[in-house]
Amino acid sequence: MYGFINLCVKALVTEKFGDAAWIKIRKKAKVDDSFLSYEGYDDDVTIRLVKAASEVASLDVETILETFGEYFFTFCQRSGYDEMLRTLGGNLRSFLENLDSLHSYLCFSYKHMDAPSFRCERAEDDSLILHYYSSRQGLHPMVVGIVRAIAREFFETEVKMHIIDQTYENERNGKKEHVVFSILQKKIEQKNLDEGPPMFVAQTRKHSEPLLNKEEIEDELIDLDGEEDVEQVMKNLENMKEQGKPLGKRRSLAQIKPLAAISNLYGGFTPSYPNKFWMNQKVFCDNFPYHIVFDKDMKVKQSGIHIQRIVPRLRNFDAKLNVFFNLIHPQINWSLESMSKFINQLFILETKKSMVAPEWEGRPMLQLRGQMVWMEEFECMVYLCSPRLASLKEMEDRGLHLSDIPLHDVTRDLILFNQQRLAEMELGKQLEIKKEELRKTMEQLEAEKKRTDMLLHSMLPRQVADQLRDGKRVEAGEYAQVTILFSDIVSFTSICSQSKPIDIVNMLNSLYVKFDKLTSVHDVYKVETIGDAYMVVGGLPVPVKTHAERIANMALGMMITSVEVSSPVTGDPIGIRVGIHCGPALAGVVGEKMPRYCLFGDSVNTASRMESHGMAGKIHLSSDAFSLLDGKGFHIVERGDIIVKGKGSMTTYFLEGNENATEDEILGRGIQRTSRDSGITDSDDSRRSTPEKSDMMKYSPTRSMNAGGDNYTHDKDDIIPMYYPDNENLRQGEGDRVKPVFSRSTTSDSRSTTPVSSGHQASGHNSGNGNNSKTCSIL
């Protein structure tokens, strides 16, 4: 099938269900998203798309095909075939009978198109019988959708279609599906044709009145003497209509057959035929050079002079037609019975190589297209035809000239017109190819941009990086309250002296990848790493109220994940120490060649001192950090007064757990906990999961990069950001009221609830309540 069909499938899915549905269907079908209208694709591509759409939409394939058939008709109208379709026939039967002619014309544009074939006949119950022939099996439900859309749009009728027979016939070119439909039409309430301009040709009075009168003549019969004059019959019908009299009673189909021809004569016109044929055989054959007359035995009785020139043996009459030609369309056997069934369709014959004149050797064979007309008086069939040529090049390849086509034959004009159209089509095809190349280039550019942004945001906070990229100056900012964390590896100098450099690099990379993931879970900014030192800050560049809680949970996560990294010397889990301090700081971009977002101020020095004066496996807090975390559900013990270099005596503390959060929540894995999971009521405001309503947290993993963490080192789809009340940058109406950061879980689920111990025991007051099996602890 051509890409035009696949583009229609894509348009249907995206228009009805959105781009996401199309992406899902395309991936399920394993097809590319690049189709060109005039490019041929394997039928299997379209079949896979239909089956994938069926699975995604949970509908059977037949329903999908019917829906596609209706939309295909609309898609063709939008694609520039509207006027061509509207003028194809004055009623549904004539429209369907002329579809083969339309397909024959489209073959000039789609040279390898394998189009279906249609044939109509009238049943005894006056219903329309449609014969559908196709080399593709299983696509007949599309016909139902197409016919339904055509009848509704062009002829204002609703149709009901039923399959009355379905066979697989062996034709000359292989097996062919033959489906016979019964079509019943019901007129939709007629619109007032005087209201506004007509939407299409069939709505105009000139075109619609003969159609309606024909239906009246066929449906409502009158008593008619078989020898009554046709003009008198039509006058009687007109008088009865004007007087409002009924047209008569219902009669049998045999009684109305003569009226079918009479209906076409409505309007007072009666043709007149001469008593004799005023043209001799020579004049006829000279001026209609492309025609063939043959009898019921397929023996040639007469032919035009140009056909005789191309196939010289045709001058010897009584030779059988199938000796000289191949029947290309319709794909039926050479018999008068088969041809009579398709008498209203276009016939295409092609000369056989063994029968053409010697000068045609090496040239493409000539195809003839035309109509079969049965002449009852002579018991012969006449084939009125013309050369089937799409361009001047095809004419030149066959050694023909425009002078070989009679002046009265519009084929001359069609060839010249189609020559220009083919040039326009080629230009359109090239534009379509360039458009597709541009689309792919844009996709690659977007992917590169994402990778570049990811790398840039690993060096600078997102907000700062976006300002620099836009050419704006980033001013240094003072922050009244931030929380700073430092960590290092215990005995790192000793490990380095006993290990290979690559082992050290692998150990640090394994550790920092885990830490980087935690920065996304808690939306904090990773400032830098120098050797074994890891620095993180919360509360900038976007100020948040929960900066202390975020850093505290980050530290707990670091303690948990660090035991998963082994020392290259001993093979045992490495130990880390963490220091945290809260206070004011100044932040800004330093440098131009490799700009970095740096922190300045005494708070940075104090946080570093908390780490250097800390203990292995412990999270060391300053008194300022303790004051912000106290009463928030964290398990904190007092260390006492110690002498800090450059600071003198300071009262410090150890953070050992969080009573209101599980290990899975701290590490950003498992299922997000909501207020419904926790069993918290609206009245229990101090333990509510969300500050203003008890619903699932609305915090996307993509927003975890807002602080500019090193998110390029891990798959963000694997993390679940932890909920904080100010995740959405301090919701309006929250005010200065302090709200709890976490909710207490009272239900059991698949999340890990086992306390994690670092092997160091400590005693002290537990500021939280509840069962420790439900908490995150480093005890």
GROMACS .gro file of C-alpha atoms in nm, residues 16-403:
model
  388
   16LYS     CA    1  -0.950   1.094   1.764
   17PHE     CA    2  -0.720   0.982   2.046
   18GLY     CA    3  -0.415   1.211   2.050
   19ASP     CA    4  -0.043   1.185   1.976
   20ALA     CA    5   0.025   0.961   2.276
   21ALA     CA    6  -0.208   0.693   2.140
   22TRP     CA    7  -0.037   0.704   1.801
   23ILE     CA    8   0.307   0.665   1.959
   24LYS     CA    9   0.182   0.367   2.158
   25ILE     CA   10   0.024   0.204   1.851
   26ARG     CA   11   0.328   0.272   1.634
   27LYS     CA   12   0.565   0.119   1.888
   28LYS     CA   13   0.339  -0.181   1.935
   29ALA     CA   14   0.326  -0.233   1.559
   30LYS     CA   15   0.704  -0.177   1.533
   31VAL     CA   16   0.684   0.069   1.244
   32ASP     CA   17   0.861   0.397   1.180
   33ASP     CA   18   0.683   0.729   1.201
   34SER     CA   19   0.786   0.840   0.852
   35PHE     CA   20   0.545   0.784   0.563
   36LEU     CA   21   0.556   0.949   0.220
   37SER     CA   22   0.230   0.977   0.027
   38TYR     CA   23   0.366   0.847  -0.306
   39GLU     CA   24   0.599   0.586  -0.157
   40GLY     CA   25   0.499   0.220  -0.159
   41TYR     CA   26   0.503   0.020   0.166
   42ASP     CA   27   0.446  -0.345   0.241
   43ASP     CA   28   0.084  -0.434   0.316
   44ASP     CA   29   0.204  -0.588   0.642
   45VAL     CA   30   0.285  -0.240   0.777
   46THR     CA   31  -0.078  -0.130   0.750
   47ILE     CA   32  -0.207  -0.462   0.886
   48ARG     CA   33   0.021  -0.436   1.190
   49LEU     CA   34  -0.101  -0.081   1.256
   50VAL     CA   35  -0.464  -0.192   1.240
   51LYS     CA   36  -0.403  -0.487   1.474
   52ALA     CA   37  -0.211  -0.268   1.718
   53ALA     CA   38  -0.492  -0.013   1.717
   54SER     CA   39  -0.737  -0.294   1.786
   55GLU     CA   40  -0.540  -0.408   2.089
   56VAL     CA   41  -0.484  -0.059   2.226
   57ALA     CA   42  -0.847   0.046   2.179
   58SER     CA   43  -0.983  -0.295   2.293
   59LEU     CA   44  -1.198  -0.317   1.979
   60ASP     CA   45  -1.221  -0.594   1.723
   61VAL     CA   46  -1.039  -0.550   1.394
   62GLU     CA   47  -1.364  -0.532   1.197
   63THR     CA   48  -1.482  -0.229   1.396
   64ILE     CA   49  -1.145  -0.061   1.352
   65LEU     CA   50  -1.158  -0.116   0.976
   66GLU     CA   51  -1.514   0.021   0.949
   67THR     CA   52  -1.411   0.331   1.144
   68PHE     CA   53  -1.104   0.369   0.925
   69GLY     CA   54  -1.319   0.335   0.612
   70GLU     CA   55  -1.542   0.625   0.718
   71TYR     CA   56  -1.242   0.839   0.807
   72PHE     CA   57  -1.059   0.746   0.485
   73PHE     CA   58  -1.338   0.906   0.283
   74THR     CA   59  -1.307   1.228   0.488
   75PHE     CA   60  -0.927   1.215   0.459
   76CYS     CA   61  -0.952   1.192   0.079
   77GLN     CA   62  -1.179   1.498   0.075
   78ARG     CA   63  -0.929   1.696   0.282
   79SER     CA   64  -0.644   1.582   0.057
   80GLY     CA   65  -0.782   1.753  -0.254
   81TYR     CA   66  -1.006   1.481  -0.401
   82ASP     CA   67  -1.334   1.636  -0.285
   83GLU     CA   68  -1.454   1.782  -0.616
   84MET     CA   69  -1.346   1.472  -0.804
   85LEU     CA   70  -1.548   1.251  -0.570
   86ARG     CA   71  -1.856   1.475  -0.574
   87THR     CA   72  -1.887   1.457  -0.953
   88LEU     CA   73  -1.832   1.083  -0.978
   89GLY     CA   74  -2.202   0.988  -0.984
   90GLY     CA   75  -2.552   1.127  -0.939
   91ASN     CA   76  -2.661   0.843  -0.710
   92LEU     CA   77  -2.497   0.578  -0.498
   93ARG     CA   78  -2.504   0.309  -0.766
   94SER     CA   79  -2.348   0.523  -1.038
   95PHE     CA   80  -2.091   0.648  -0.786
   96LEU     CA   81  -1.982   0.295  -0.698
   97GLU     CA   82  -1.980   0.182  -1.060
   98ASN     CA   83  -1.743   0.467  -1.151
   99LEU     CA   84  -1.496   0.398  -0.873
  100ASP     CA   85  -1.296   0.173  -1.104
  101SER     CA   86  -1.261   0.461  -1.349
  102LEU     CA   87  -1.133   0.680  -1.068
  103HIS     CA   88  -0.881   0.415  -0.968
  104SER     CA   89  -0.769   0.390  -1.330
  105TYR     CA   90  -0.704   0.762  -1.334
  106LEU     CA   91  -0.519   0.751  -1.000
  107CYS     CA   92  -0.289   0.484  -1.141
  108PHE     CA   93  -0.119   0.765  -1.332
  109SER     CA   94  -0.010   0.908  -0.995
  110TYR     CA   95   0.025   0.580  -0.804
  111LYS     CA   96   0.173   0.358  -1.073
  112HIS     CA   97   0.187   0.040  -0.867
  113MET     CA   98  -0.154   0.079  -0.705
  114ASP     CA   99  -0.337  -0.251  -0.665
  115ALA     CA  100  -0.688  -0.112  -0.631
  116PRO     CA  101  -1.003  -0.314  -0.556
  117SER     CA  102  -1.284  -0.346  -0.809
  118PHE     CA  103  -1.658  -0.281  -0.768
  119ARG     CA  104  -1.962  -0.398  -0.961
  120CYS     CA  105  -2.328  -0.316  -0.892
  121GLU     CA  106  -2.655  -0.481  -0.981
  122ARG     CA  107  -3.017  -0.455  -0.869
  123ALA     CA  108  -3.176  -0.739  -0.666
  124GLU     CA  109  -3.532  -0.860  -0.697
  125ASP     CA  110  -3.631  -0.680  -0.377
  126ASP     CA  111  -3.502  -0.357  -0.533
  127SER     CA  112  -3.198  -0.346  -0.303
  128LEU     CA  113  -2.854  -0.268  -0.440
  129ILE     CA  114  -2.609  -0.555  -0.474
  130LEU     CA  115  -2.243  -0.456  -0.455
  131HIS     CA  116  -1.969  -0.696  -0.565
  132TYR     CA  117  -1.629  -0.621  -0.413
  133TYR     CA  118  -1.314  -0.780  -0.553
  134SER     CA  119  -0.972  -0.743  -0.393
  135SER     CA  120  -0.638  -0.921  -0.393
  136ARG     CA  121  -0.611  -0.837  -0.021
  137GLN     CA  122  -0.810  -1.051   0.217
  138GLY     CA  123  -0.993  -0.931   0.526
  139LEU     CA  124  -1.026  -0.561   0.438
  140HIS     CA  125  -1.390  -0.571   0.327
  141PRO     CA  126  -1.516  -0.400   0.650
  142MET     CA  127  -1.351  -0.084   0.515
  143VAL     CA  128  -1.601  -0.090   0.228
  144VAL     CA  129  -1.889  -0.070   0.476
  145GLY     CA  130  -1.743   0.243   0.636
  146ILE     CA  131  -1.662   0.407   0.302
  147VAL     CA  132  -2.006   0.342   0.150
  148ARG     CA  133  -2.177   0.462   0.466
  149ALA     CA  134  -1.981   0.790   0.459
  150ILE     CA  135  -2.041   0.844   0.086
  151ALA     CA  136  -2.417   0.788   0.115
  152ARG     CA  137  -2.447   1.023   0.411
  153GLU     CA  138  -2.228   1.301   0.272
  154PHE     CA  139  -2.323   1.305  -0.096
  155PHE     CA  140  -2.671   1.156  -0.120
  156GLU     CA  141  -2.822   1.224   0.223
  157THR     CA  142  -2.912   0.862   0.279
  158GLU     CA  143  -2.844   0.610   0.553
  159VAL     CA  144  -2.741   0.265   0.437
  160LYS     CA  145  -2.750  -0.079   0.592
  161MET     CA  146  -2.506  -0.329   0.448
  162HIS     CA  147  -2.507  -0.704   0.494
  163ILE     CA  148  -2.271  -0.965   0.355
  164ILE     CA  149  -2.470  -1.220   0.156
  165ASP     CA  150  -2.176  -1.408   0.009
  166GLN     CA  151  -1.799  -1.426   0.054
  167THR     CA  152  -1.571  -1.641  -0.160
  168TYR     CA  153  -1.211  -1.663  -0.271
  169GLU     CA  154  -1.187  -1.694  -0.646
  170ASN     CA  155  -0.887  -1.810  -0.845
  171GLU     CA  156  -0.825  -1.548  -1.110
  172ARG     CA  157  -0.548  -1.527  -1.364
  173ASN     CA  158  -0.328  -1.329  -1.130
  174GLY     CA  159  -0.392  -1.540  -0.818
  175LYS     CA  160  -0.653  -1.575  -0.545
  176LYS     CA  161  -0.899  -1.289  -0.515
  177GLU     CA  162  -1.148  -1.211  -0.238
  178HIS     CA  163  -1.504  -1.166  -0.364
  179VAL     CA  164  -1.754  -1.023  -0.116
  180VAL     CA  165  -2.116  -0.955  -0.209
  181PHE     CA  166  -2.297  -0.688  -0.009
  182SER     CA  167  -2.667  -0.612   0.007
  183ILE     CA  168  -2.726  -0.238   0.044
  184LEU     CA  169  -3.054  -0.090   0.168
  185GLN     CA  170  -3.091   0.288   0.150
  186LYS     CA  171  -3.308   0.513   0.359
  187LYS     CA  172  -3.349   0.880   0.275
  188ILE     CA  173  -3.243   1.126   0.544
  189GLU     CA  174  -3.482   1.412   0.607
  190GLN     CA  175  -3.438   1.639   0.306
  191LYS     CA  176  -3.279   1.975   0.370
  192ASN     CA  177  -3.440   2.290   0.239
  193LEU     CA  178  -3.245   2.359  -0.077
  194ASP     CA  179  -3.348   2.724  -0.073
  195GLU     CA  180  -3.161   2.791   0.251
  196GLY     CA  181  -2.820   2.922   0.155
  197PRO     CA  182  -2.584   2.807  -0.117
  198PRO     CA  183  -2.547   2.431  -0.180
  199MET     CA  184  -2.261   2.257  -0.005
  200PHE     CA  185  -2.203   2.026  -0.298
  201VAL     CA  186  -2.322   1.954  -0.651
  202ALA     CA  187  -2.587   1.698  -0.556
  203GLN     CA  188  -2.769   1.959  -0.347
  204THR     CA  189  -2.846   2.184  -0.644
  205ARG     CA  190  -3.197   2.168  -0.792
  206LYS     CA  191  -3.063   2.101  -1.139
  207HIS     CA  192  -2.896   1.783  -1.024
  208SER     CA  193  -3.130   1.663  -0.751
  209GLU     CA  194  -3.471   1.691  -0.918
  210PRO     CA  195  -3.412   1.430  -1.191
  211LEU     CA  196  -3.271   1.198  -0.925
  212LEU     CA  197  -3.576   1.235  -0.702
  213ASN     CA  198  -3.818   1.192  -0.990
  214LYS     CA  199  -3.637   0.880  -1.099
  215GLU     CA  200  -3.683   0.734  -0.753
  216GLU     CA  201  -4.052   0.826  -0.760
  217ILE     CA  202  -4.096   0.654  -1.095
  218GLU     CA  203  -3.923   0.338  -0.974
  219ASP     CA  204  -4.098   0.328  -0.636
  220GLU     CA  205  -4.449   0.452  -0.716
  221LEU     CA  206  -4.592   0.285  -1.027
  222ILE     CA  207  -4.879   0.386  -1.249
  223ASP     CA  208  -5.088   0.187  -1.483
  224LEU     CA  209  -4.913   0.213  -1.815
  225ASP     CA  210  -5.004   0.073  -2.152
  226GLY     CA  211  -4.692  -0.087  -2.294
  227GLU     CA  212  -4.742   0.093  -2.629
  228GLU     CA  213  -4.817   0.438  -2.489
  229ASP     CA  214  -4.588   0.715  -2.614
  230VAL     CA  215  -4.300   0.806  -2.383
  231GLU     CA  216  -4.372   1.179  -2.401
  232GLN     CA  217  -4.735   1.119  -2.308
  233VAL     CA  218  -4.628   0.912  -2.009
  234MET     CA  219  -4.404   1.189  -1.880
  235LYS     CA  220  -4.678   1.449  -1.933
  236ASN     CA  221  -4.919   1.234  -1.732
  237LEU     CA  222  -4.664   1.206  -1.451
  238GLU     CA  223  -4.614   1.582  -1.446
  239ASN     CA  224  -4.991   1.650  -1.436
  240MET     CA  225  -5.042   1.403  -1.152
  241LYS     CA  226  -4.765   1.569  -0.953
  242GLU     CA  227  -4.911   1.917  -1.001
  243GLN     CA  228  -5.259   1.795  -0.894
  244GLY     CA  229  -5.118   1.619  -0.590
  245LYS     CA  230  -5.250   1.280  -0.699
  246PRO     CA  231  -5.072   0.960  -0.593
  247LEU     CA  232  -4.866   0.797  -0.862
  248GLY     CA  233  -5.022   0.455  -0.822
  249LYS     CA  234  -4.986   0.126  -0.642
  250ARG     CA  235  -4.678  -0.083  -0.587
  251ARG     CA  236  -4.612  -0.331  -0.869
  252SER     CA  237  -4.360  -0.602  -0.941
  253LEU     CA  238  -4.004  -0.542  -1.054
  254ALA     CA  239  -4.083  -0.680  -1.401
  255GLN     CA  240  -4.345  -0.409  -1.450
  256ILE     CA  241  -4.109  -0.124  -1.366
  257LYS     CA  242  -3.807  -0.223  -1.579
  258PRO     CA  243  -3.933  -0.025  -1.883
  259LEU     CA  244  -3.964   0.282  -1.663
  260ALA     CA  245  -3.595   0.277  -1.565
  261ALA     CA  246  -3.504   0.397  -1.912
  262ILE     CA  247  -3.797   0.640  -1.922
  263SER     CA  248  -3.673   0.809  -1.605
  264ASN     CA  249  -3.354   0.915  -1.779
  265LEU     CA  250  -3.564   1.093  -2.043
  266TYR     CA  251  -3.740   1.319  -1.796
  267GLY     CA  252  -3.747   1.681  -1.899
  268GLY     CA  253  -3.934   1.637  -2.229
  269PHE     CA  254  -3.630   1.519  -2.428
  270THR     CA  255  -3.676   1.225  -2.666
  271PRO     CA  256  -3.381   1.118  -2.884
  272SER     CA  257  -3.429   1.073  -3.258
  273TYR     CA  258  -3.246   0.804  -3.452
  274PRO     CA  259  -3.191   0.796  -3.836
  275ASN     CA  260  -3.335   0.525  -4.056
  276LYS     CA  261  -2.992   0.427  -4.178
  277PHE     CA  262  -2.633   0.467  -4.065
  278TRP     CA  263  -2.486   0.763  -4.257
  279MET     CA  264  -2.126   0.649  -4.240
  280ASN     CA  265  -1.947   0.375  -4.430
  281GLN     CA  266  -1.699   0.132  -4.280
  282LYS     CA  267  -1.389   0.312  -4.414
  283VAL     CA  268  -1.484   0.652  -4.269
  284PHE     CA  269  -1.570   0.494  -3.935
  285CYS     CA  270  -1.245   0.296  -3.910
  286ASP     CA  271  -1.037   0.596  -4.021
  287ASN     CA  272  -1.191   0.847  -3.779
  288PHE     CA  273  -1.231   0.605  -3.488
  289PRO     CA  274  -0.890   0.441  -3.520
  290TYR     CA  275  -0.905   0.276  -3.177
  291HIS     CA  276  -1.199   0.035  -3.169
  292ILE     CA  277  -1.255  -0.338  -3.196
  293VAL     CA  278  -1.572  -0.531  -3.275
  294PHE     CA  279  -1.589  -0.901  -3.182
  295ASP     CA  280  -1.864  -1.159  -3.157
  296LYS     CA  281  -1.974  -1.388  -2.875
  297ASP     CA  282  -1.696  -1.634  -2.968
  298MET     CA  283  -1.436  -1.359  -2.923
  299LYS     CA  284  -1.363  -1.351  -3.296
  300VAL     CA  285  -1.260  -1.007  -3.426
  301LYS     CA  286  -1.495  -0.865  -3.690
  302GLN     CA  287  -1.369  -0.508  -3.721
  303SER     CA  288  -1.091  -0.285  -3.589
  304GLY     CA  289  -0.960   0.072  -3.621
  305ILE     CA  290  -0.669   0.152  -3.849
  306HIS     CA  291  -0.422   0.251  -3.574
  307ILE     CA  292  -0.481  -0.074  -3.389
  308GLN     CA  293  -0.421  -0.260  -3.714
  309ARG     CA  294  -0.094  -0.071  -3.765
  310ILE     CA  295   0.027  -0.172  -3.419
  311VAL     CA  296  -0.107  -0.530  -3.440
  312PRO     CA  297  -0.090  -0.615  -3.812
  313ARG     CA  298  -0.248  -0.960  -3.778
  314LEU     CA  299  -0.575  -0.798  -3.675
  315ARG     CA  300  -0.632  -0.732  -4.044
  316ASN     CA  301  -0.708  -1.103  -4.075
  317PHE     CA  302  -1.054  -1.112  -3.928
  318ASP     CA  303  -1.209  -1.402  -3.736
  319ALA     CA  304  -0.898  -1.439  -3.519
  320LYS     CA  305  -0.979  -1.450  -3.147
  321LEU     CA  306  -0.927  -1.132  -2.947
  322ASN     CA  307  -0.740  -1.302  -2.661
  323VAL     CA  308  -0.471  -1.409  -2.909
  324PHE     CA  309  -0.363  -1.047  -2.956
  325PHE     CA  310  -0.432  -0.889  -2.614
  326ASN     CA  311  -0.400  -0.950  -2.240
  327LEU     CA  312  -0.694  -0.841  -2.024
  328ILE     CA  313  -0.548  -0.618  -1.753
  329HIS     CA  314  -0.868  -0.487  -1.597
  330PRO     CA  315  -1.109  -0.611  -1.480
  331GLN     CA  316  -0.918  -0.923  -1.384
  332ILE     CA  317  -1.162  -1.173  -1.529
  333ASN     CA  318  -1.146  -1.457  -1.775
  334TRP     CA  319  -1.186  -1.411  -2.151
  335SER     CA  320  -1.555  -1.487  -2.194
  336LEU     CA  321  -1.860  -1.294  -2.303
  337GLU     CA  322  -2.039  -1.394  -1.983
  338SER     CA  323  -1.766  -1.249  -1.761
  339MET     CA  324  -1.748  -0.929  -1.966
  340SER     CA  325  -2.125  -0.883  -1.947
  341LYS     CA  326  -2.107  -0.878  -1.567
  342PHE     CA  327  -1.862  -0.587  -1.583
  343ILE     CA  328  -2.023  -0.413  -1.882
  344ASN     CA  329  -2.040  -0.082  -1.692
  345GLN     CA  330  -1.674  -0.082  -1.601
  346LEU     CA  331  -1.358   0.033  -1.768
  347PHE     CA  332  -1.169  -0.232  -1.965
  348ILE     CA  333  -0.793  -0.218  -2.013
  349LEU     CA  334  -0.626  -0.437  -2.277
  350GLU     CA  335  -0.253  -0.472  -2.341
  351THR     CA  336  -0.093  -0.590  -2.664
  352LYS     CA  337   0.106  -0.914  -2.658
  353LYS     CA  338   0.474  -0.894  -2.752
  354SER     CA  339   0.442  -1.175  -3.001
  355MET     CA  340   0.167  -0.996  -3.194
  356VAL     CA  341   0.296  -0.641  -3.237
  357ALA     CA  342   0.466  -0.501  -3.547
  358PRO     CA  343   0.844  -0.554  -3.581
  359GLU     CA  344   0.920  -0.187  -3.521
  360TRP     CA  345   0.765  -0.223  -3.172
  361GLU     CA  346   1.027  -0.471  -3.065
  362GLY     CA  347   1.202  -0.347  -2.751
  363ARG     CA  348   0.934  -0.092  -2.676
  364PRO     CA  349   0.683  -0.103  -2.389
  365MET     CA  350   0.355  -0.264  -2.485
  366LEU     CA  351   0.061  -0.039  -2.568
  367GLN     CA  352  -0.237  -0.042  -2.337
  368LEU     CA  353  -0.588   0.049  -2.448
  369ARG     CA  354  -0.858   0.173  -2.213
  370GLY     CA  355  -1.223   0.200  -2.300
  371GLN     CA  356  -1.580   0.076  -2.275
  372MET     CA  357  -1.753  -0.242  -2.387
  373VAL     CA  358  -2.093  -0.196  -2.559
  374TRP     CA  359  -2.313  -0.492  -2.651
  375MET     CA  360  -2.493  -0.464  -2.988
  376GLU     CA  361  -2.794  -0.691  -2.967
  377GLU     CA  362  -2.883  -0.666  -3.338
  378PHE     CA  363  -2.542  -0.793  -3.449
  379GLU     CA  364  -2.477  -1.011  -3.141
  380CYS     CA  365  -2.139  -0.845  -3.116
  381MET     CA  366  -1.946  -0.641  -2.863
  382VAL     CA  367  -1.774  -0.319  -2.962
  383TYR     CA  368  -1.473  -0.200  -2.764
  384LEU     CA  369  -1.448   0.181  -2.790
  385CYS     CA  370  -1.105   0.274  -2.660
  386SER     CA  371  -0.806   0.509  -2.660
  387PRO     CA  372  -0.434   0.465  -2.587
  388ARG     CA  373  -0.365   0.455  -2.214
  389LEU     CA  374  -0.082   0.706  -2.179
  390ALA     CA  375   0.009   0.916  -1.876
  391SER     CA  376   0.281   1.142  -2.014
  392LEU     CA  377   0.463   1.257  -2.324
  393LYS     CA  378   0.754   1.032  -2.232
  394GLU     CA  379   0.532   0.724  -2.240
  395MET     CA  380   0.406   0.833  -2.579
  396GLU     CA  381   0.762   0.881  -2.705
  397ASP     CA  382   0.872   0.541  -2.568
  398ARG     CA  383   0.600   0.374  -2.777
  399GLY     CA  384   0.680   0.565  -3.091
  400LEU     CA  385   0.346   0.750  -3.090
  401HIS     CA  386   0.267   1.115  -3.157
  402LEU     CA  387  -0.022   1.342  -3.071
  403SER     CA  388  -0.127   1.320  -3.436
   0.00000   0.00000   0.00000
